[in-house]
mmCIF file of C-alpha atoms in Angstrom:
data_model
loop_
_atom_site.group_PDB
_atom_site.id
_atom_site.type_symbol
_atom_site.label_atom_id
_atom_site.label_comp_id
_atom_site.label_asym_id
_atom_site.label_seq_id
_atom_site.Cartn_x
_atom_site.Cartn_y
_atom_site.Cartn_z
ATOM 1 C CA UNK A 195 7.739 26.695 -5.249
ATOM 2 C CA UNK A 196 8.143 23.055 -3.639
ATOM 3 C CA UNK A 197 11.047 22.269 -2.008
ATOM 4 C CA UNK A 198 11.601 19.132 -3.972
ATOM 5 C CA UNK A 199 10.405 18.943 -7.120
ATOM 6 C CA UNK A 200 9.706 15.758 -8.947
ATOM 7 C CA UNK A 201 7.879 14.490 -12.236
ATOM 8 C CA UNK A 202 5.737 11.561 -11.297
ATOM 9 C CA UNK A 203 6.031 9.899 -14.409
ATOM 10 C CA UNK A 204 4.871 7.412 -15.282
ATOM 11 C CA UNK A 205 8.299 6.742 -17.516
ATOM 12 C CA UNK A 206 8.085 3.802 -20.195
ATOM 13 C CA UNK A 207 10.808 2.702 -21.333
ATOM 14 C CA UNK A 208 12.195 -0.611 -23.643
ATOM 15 C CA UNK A 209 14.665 -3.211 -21.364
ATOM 16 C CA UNK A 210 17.927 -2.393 -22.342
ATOM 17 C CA UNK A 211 17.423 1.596 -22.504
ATOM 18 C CA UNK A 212 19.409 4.435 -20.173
ATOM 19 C CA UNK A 213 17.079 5.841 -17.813
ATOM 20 C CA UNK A 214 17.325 9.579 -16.274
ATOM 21 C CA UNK A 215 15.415 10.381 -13.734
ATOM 22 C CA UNK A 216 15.747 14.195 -12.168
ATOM 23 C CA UNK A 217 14.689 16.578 -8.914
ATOM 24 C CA UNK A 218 14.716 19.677 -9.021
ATOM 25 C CA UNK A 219 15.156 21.915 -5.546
ATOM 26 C CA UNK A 220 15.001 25.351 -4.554
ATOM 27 C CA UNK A 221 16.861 24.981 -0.800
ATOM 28 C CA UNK A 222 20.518 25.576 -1.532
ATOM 29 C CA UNK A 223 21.382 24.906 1.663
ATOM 30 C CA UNK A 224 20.962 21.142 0.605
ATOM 31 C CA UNK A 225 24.057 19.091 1.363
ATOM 32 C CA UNK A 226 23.301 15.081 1.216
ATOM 33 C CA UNK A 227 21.036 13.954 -1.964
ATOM 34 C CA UNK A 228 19.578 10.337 -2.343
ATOM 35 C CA UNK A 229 17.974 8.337 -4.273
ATOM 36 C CA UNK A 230 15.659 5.520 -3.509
ATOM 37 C CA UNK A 231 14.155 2.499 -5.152
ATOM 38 C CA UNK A 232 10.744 1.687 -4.070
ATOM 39 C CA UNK A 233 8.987 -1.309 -5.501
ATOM 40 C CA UNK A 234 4.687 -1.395 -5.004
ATOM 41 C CA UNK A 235 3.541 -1.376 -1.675
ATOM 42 C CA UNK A 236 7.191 -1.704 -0.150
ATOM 43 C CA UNK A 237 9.228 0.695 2.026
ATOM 44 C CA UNK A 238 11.951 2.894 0.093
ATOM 45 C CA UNK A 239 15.286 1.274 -0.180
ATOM 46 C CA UNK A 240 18.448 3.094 0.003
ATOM 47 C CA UNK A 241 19.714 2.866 -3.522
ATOM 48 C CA UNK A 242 23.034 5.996 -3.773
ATOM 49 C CA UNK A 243 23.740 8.582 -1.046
ATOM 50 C CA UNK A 244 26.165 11.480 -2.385
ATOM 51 C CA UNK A 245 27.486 14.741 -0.777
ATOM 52 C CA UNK A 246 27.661 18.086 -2.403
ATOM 53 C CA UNK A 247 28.472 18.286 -6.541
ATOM 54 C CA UNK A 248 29.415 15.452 -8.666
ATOM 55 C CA UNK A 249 29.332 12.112 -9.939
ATOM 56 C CA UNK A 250 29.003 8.507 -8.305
ATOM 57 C CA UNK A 251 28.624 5.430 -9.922
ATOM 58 C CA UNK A 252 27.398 2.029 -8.860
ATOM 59 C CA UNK A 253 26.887 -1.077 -11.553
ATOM 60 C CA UNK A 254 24.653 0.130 -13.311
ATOM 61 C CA UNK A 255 23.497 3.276 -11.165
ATOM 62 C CA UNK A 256 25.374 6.844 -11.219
ATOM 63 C CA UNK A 257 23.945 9.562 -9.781
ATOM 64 C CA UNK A 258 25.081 13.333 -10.702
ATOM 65 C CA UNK A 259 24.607 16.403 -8.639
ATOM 66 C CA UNK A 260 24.736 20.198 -9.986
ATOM 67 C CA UNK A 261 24.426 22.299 -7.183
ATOM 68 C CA UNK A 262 24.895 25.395 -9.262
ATOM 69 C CA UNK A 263 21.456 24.278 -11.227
ATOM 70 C CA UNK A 264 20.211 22.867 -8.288
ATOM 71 C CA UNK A 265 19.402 19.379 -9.960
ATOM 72 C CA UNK A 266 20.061 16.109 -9.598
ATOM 73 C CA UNK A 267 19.836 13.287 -11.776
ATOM 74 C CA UNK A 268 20.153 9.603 -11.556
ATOM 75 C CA UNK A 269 21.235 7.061 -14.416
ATOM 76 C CA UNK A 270 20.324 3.939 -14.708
ATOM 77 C CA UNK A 271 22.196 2.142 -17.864
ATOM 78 C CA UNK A 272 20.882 -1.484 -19.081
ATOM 79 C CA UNK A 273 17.893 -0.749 -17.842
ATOM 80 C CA UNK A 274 16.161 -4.395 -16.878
ATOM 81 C CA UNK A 275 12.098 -5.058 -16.402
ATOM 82 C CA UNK A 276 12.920 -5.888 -12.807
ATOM 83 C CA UNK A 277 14.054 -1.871 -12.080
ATOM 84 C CA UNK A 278 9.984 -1.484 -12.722
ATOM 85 C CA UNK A 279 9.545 0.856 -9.363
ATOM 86 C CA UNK A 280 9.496 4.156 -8.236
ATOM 87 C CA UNK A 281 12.058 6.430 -7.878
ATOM 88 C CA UNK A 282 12.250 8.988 -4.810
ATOM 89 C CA UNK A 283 15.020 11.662 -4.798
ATOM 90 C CA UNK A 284 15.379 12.727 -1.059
ATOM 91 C CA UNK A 285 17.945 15.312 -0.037
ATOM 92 C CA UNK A 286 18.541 17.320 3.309
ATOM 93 C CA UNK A 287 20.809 19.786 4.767
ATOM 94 C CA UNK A 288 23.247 19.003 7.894
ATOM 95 C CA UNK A 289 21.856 17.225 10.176
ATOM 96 C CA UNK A 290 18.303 17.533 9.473
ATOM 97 C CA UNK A 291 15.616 15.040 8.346
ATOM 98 C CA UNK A 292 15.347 14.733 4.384
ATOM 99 C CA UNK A 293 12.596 16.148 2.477
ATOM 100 C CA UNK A 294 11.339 13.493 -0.303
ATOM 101 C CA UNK A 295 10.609 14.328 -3.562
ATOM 102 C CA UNK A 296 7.275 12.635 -5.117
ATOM 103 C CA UNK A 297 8.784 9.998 -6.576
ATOM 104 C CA UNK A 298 9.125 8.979 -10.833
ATOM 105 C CA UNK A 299 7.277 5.866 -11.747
ATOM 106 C CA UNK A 300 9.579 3.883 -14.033
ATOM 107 C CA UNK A 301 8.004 1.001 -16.180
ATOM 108 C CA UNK A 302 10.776 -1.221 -18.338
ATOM 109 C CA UNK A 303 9.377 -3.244 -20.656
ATOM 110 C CA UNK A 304 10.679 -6.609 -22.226
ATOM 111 C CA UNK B 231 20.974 -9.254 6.613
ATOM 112 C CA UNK B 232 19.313 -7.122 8.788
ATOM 113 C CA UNK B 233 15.992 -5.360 8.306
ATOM 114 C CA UNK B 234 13.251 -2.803 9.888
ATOM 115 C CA UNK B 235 10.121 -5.236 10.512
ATOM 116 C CA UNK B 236 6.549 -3.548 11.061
ATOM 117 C CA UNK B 237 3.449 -5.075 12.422
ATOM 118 C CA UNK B 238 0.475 -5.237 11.082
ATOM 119 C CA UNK B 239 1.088 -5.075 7.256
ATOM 120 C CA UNK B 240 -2.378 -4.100 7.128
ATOM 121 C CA UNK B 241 -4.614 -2.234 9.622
ATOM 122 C CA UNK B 242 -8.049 -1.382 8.880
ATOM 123 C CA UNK B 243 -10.083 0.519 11.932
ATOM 124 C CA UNK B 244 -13.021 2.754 12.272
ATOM 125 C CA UNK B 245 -12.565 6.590 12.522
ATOM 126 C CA UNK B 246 -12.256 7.451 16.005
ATOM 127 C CA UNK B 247 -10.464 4.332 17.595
ATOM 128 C CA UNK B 248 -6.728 4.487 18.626
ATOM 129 C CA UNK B 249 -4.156 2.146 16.448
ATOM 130 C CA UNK B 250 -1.002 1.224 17.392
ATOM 131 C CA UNK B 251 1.652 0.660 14.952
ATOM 132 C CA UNK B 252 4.318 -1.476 15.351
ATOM 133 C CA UNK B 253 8.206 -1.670 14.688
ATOM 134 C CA UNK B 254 11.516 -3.237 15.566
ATOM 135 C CA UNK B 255 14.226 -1.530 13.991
ATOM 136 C CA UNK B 256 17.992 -3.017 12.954
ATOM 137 C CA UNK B 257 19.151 -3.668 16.990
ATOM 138 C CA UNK B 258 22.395 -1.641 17.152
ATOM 139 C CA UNK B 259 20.705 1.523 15.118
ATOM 140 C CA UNK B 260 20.138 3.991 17.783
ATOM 141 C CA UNK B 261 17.682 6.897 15.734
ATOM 142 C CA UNK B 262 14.097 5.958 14.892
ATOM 143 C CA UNK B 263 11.803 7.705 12.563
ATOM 144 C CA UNK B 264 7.966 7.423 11.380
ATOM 145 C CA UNK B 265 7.258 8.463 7.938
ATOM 146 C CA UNK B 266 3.935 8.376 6.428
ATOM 147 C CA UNK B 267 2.592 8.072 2.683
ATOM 148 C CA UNK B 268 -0.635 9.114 1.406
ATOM 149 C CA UNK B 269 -1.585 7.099 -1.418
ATOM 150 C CA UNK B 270 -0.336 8.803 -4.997
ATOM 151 C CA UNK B 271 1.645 11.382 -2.683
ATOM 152 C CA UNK B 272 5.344 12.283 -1.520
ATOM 153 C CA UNK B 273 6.865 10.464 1.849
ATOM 154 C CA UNK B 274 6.571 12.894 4.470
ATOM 155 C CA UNK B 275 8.139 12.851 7.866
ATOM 156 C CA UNK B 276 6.596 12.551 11.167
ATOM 157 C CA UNK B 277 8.785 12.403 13.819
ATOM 158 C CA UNK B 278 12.561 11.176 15.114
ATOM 159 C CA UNK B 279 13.684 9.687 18.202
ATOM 160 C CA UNK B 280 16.898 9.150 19.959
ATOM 161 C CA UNK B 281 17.793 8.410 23.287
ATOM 162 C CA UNK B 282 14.020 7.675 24.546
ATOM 163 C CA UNK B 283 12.990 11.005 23.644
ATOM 164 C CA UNK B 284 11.281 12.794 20.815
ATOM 165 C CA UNK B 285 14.185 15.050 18.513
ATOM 166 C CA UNK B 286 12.623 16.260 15.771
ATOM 167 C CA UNK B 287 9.017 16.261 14.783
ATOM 168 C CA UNK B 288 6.799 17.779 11.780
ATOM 169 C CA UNK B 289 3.591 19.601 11.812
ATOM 170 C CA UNK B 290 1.240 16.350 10.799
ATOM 171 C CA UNK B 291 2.896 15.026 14.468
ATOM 172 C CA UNK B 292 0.177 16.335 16.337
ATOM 173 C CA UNK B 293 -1.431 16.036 19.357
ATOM 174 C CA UNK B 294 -3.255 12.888 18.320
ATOM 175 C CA UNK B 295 0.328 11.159 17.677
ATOM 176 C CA UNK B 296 2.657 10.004 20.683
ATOM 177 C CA UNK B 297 6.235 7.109 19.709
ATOM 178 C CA UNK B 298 7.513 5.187 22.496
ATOM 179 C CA UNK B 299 10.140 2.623 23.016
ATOM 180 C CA UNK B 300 8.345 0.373 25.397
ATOM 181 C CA UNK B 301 11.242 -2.287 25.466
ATOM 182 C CA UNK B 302 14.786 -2.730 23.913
ATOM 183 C CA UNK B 303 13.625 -3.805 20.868
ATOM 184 C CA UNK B 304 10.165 -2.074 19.659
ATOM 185 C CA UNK B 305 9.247 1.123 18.212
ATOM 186 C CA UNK B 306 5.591 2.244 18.305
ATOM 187 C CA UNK B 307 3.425 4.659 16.960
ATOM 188 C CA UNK B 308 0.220 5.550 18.163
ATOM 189 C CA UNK B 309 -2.711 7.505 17.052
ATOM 190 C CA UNK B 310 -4.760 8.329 19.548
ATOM 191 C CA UNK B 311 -8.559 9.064 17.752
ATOM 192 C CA UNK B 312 -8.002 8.121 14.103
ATOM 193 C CA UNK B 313 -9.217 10.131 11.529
ATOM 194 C CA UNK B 314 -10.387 9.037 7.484
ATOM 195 C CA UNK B 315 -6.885 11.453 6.286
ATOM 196 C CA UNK B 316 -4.660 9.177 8.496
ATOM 197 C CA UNK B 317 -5.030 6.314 5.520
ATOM 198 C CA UNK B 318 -2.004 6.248 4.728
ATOM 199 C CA UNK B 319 1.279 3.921 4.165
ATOM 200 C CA UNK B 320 3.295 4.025 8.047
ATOM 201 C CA UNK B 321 6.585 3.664 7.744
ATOM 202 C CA UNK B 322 9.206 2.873 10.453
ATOM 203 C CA UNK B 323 12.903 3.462 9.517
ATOM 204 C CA UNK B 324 16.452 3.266 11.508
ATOM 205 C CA UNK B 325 19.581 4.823 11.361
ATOM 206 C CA UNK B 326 22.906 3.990 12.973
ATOM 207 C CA UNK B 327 24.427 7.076 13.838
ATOM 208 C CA UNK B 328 21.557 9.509 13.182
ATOM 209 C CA UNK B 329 21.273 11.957 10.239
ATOM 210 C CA UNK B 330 25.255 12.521 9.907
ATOM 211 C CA UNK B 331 25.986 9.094 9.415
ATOM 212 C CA UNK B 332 24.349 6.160 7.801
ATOM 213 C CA UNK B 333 20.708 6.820 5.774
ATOM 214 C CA UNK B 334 18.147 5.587 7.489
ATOM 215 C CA UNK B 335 16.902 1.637 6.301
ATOM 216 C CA UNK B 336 13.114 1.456 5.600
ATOM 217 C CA UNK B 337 10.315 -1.275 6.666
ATOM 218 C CA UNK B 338 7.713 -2.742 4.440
ATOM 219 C CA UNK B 339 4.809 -0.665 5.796
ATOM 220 C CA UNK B 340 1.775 -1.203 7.378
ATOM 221 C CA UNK B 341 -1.126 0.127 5.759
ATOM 222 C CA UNK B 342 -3.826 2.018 7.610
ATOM 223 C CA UNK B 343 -7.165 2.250 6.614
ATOM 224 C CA UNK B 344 -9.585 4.361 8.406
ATOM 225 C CA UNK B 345 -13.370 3.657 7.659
#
């Protein structure tokens, strides 16, 4: 089983639509879980950063961890043509590097 | 605001040759890192550096890979005899305060090709 596990999508979905996008992990030593945005042939951008179980919202964004299921989730409400990108969980334990999940492709259409 | 710029955006070279990759990361972040992205596949990590020295590194960062900090401002990462499976997105990134603190902040990329 992968560390990190991700669907690649692609997701389609109509502008104005909530979006989930989950990981899945098997390490439950996992502490810190992220999500980025990456847009086509860009670097990943830093999008939410939580610790351990819960909720935490920004605009639009809120990102949910259940460590007891070990899943994580991010919402994106209103969702708008210009959130067209890829979506890469990333999580890690204490101090050490992250380990990236695959990435969703998300596709909003007008 | 302040960003992670790499250099070349593109980098084509024939299989064999060494390639240098460029970066200058956000100037009061003191960890650097090197990810790399194989078209269609997951970010994986290749190495971190603090304090002019190597502190974590992953099993692609072999031999044929070496960072440096030449100056106070750039980050390379060279590949010593390039190989057609090292096409592949290069990332740079920077963090503040290292893996405790602040996420690290991404560049754009330079591409490699190998041919």
């Amino acid at each position: 089983q992968k560390e990190v596990e991700q669907d690649p999508g692609p997701l389609s979905v109509p502008e104005g639509a909530i979006v989930s996008l989950n990981c899945t992990y098997s390490n439950s030593a996992f502490q810190y879980f992220m999500w980025y945005r990456q847009y086509s042939r860009k670097g990943p951008e830093l999008l939410m950063y939580t610790y351990s179980s819960g909720n935490k919202e920004d605009g639009r964004f809120t990102a949910q961890v259940d460590k007891s299921s070990k899943y994580i989730s991010l919402f994106i409400r209103d969702s708008q043509p210009s959130d067209s990108a890829t979506y890469l969980c990333a999580m890690r334990r204490g101090s050490y590097i992250p380990t990236f999940g695959r990435g969703t492709s998300l596709i909003v259409h007008p | 605001e302040p960003e992670v710029t790499q250099t070349p955006s593109h980098q084509v070279t024939q299989m064999g040759q060494e390639v240098i990759l460029r970066c200058v990361p956000i100037s009061n972040h003191l960890y650097f890192y090197w990810y790399r992205q194989i078209l269609g596949q997951k970010v994986e990590f290749l190495v971190s550096f603090y304090n002019n020295e190597i502190s974590e590194k992953s099993e692609i960062f072999d031999d044929q890979f070496s960072v440096e900090r030449p100056d106070g401002s750039n980050f390379t990462l060279k590949i010593r005899s390039t190989k057609l499976e090292d096409s592949a997105m290069y990332f740079c990134a920077s963090s503040e305060g290292g893996p405790l603190a602040t996420e690290a902040f991404f560049g754009q990329g330079t591409r490699l090709t190998v041919v």
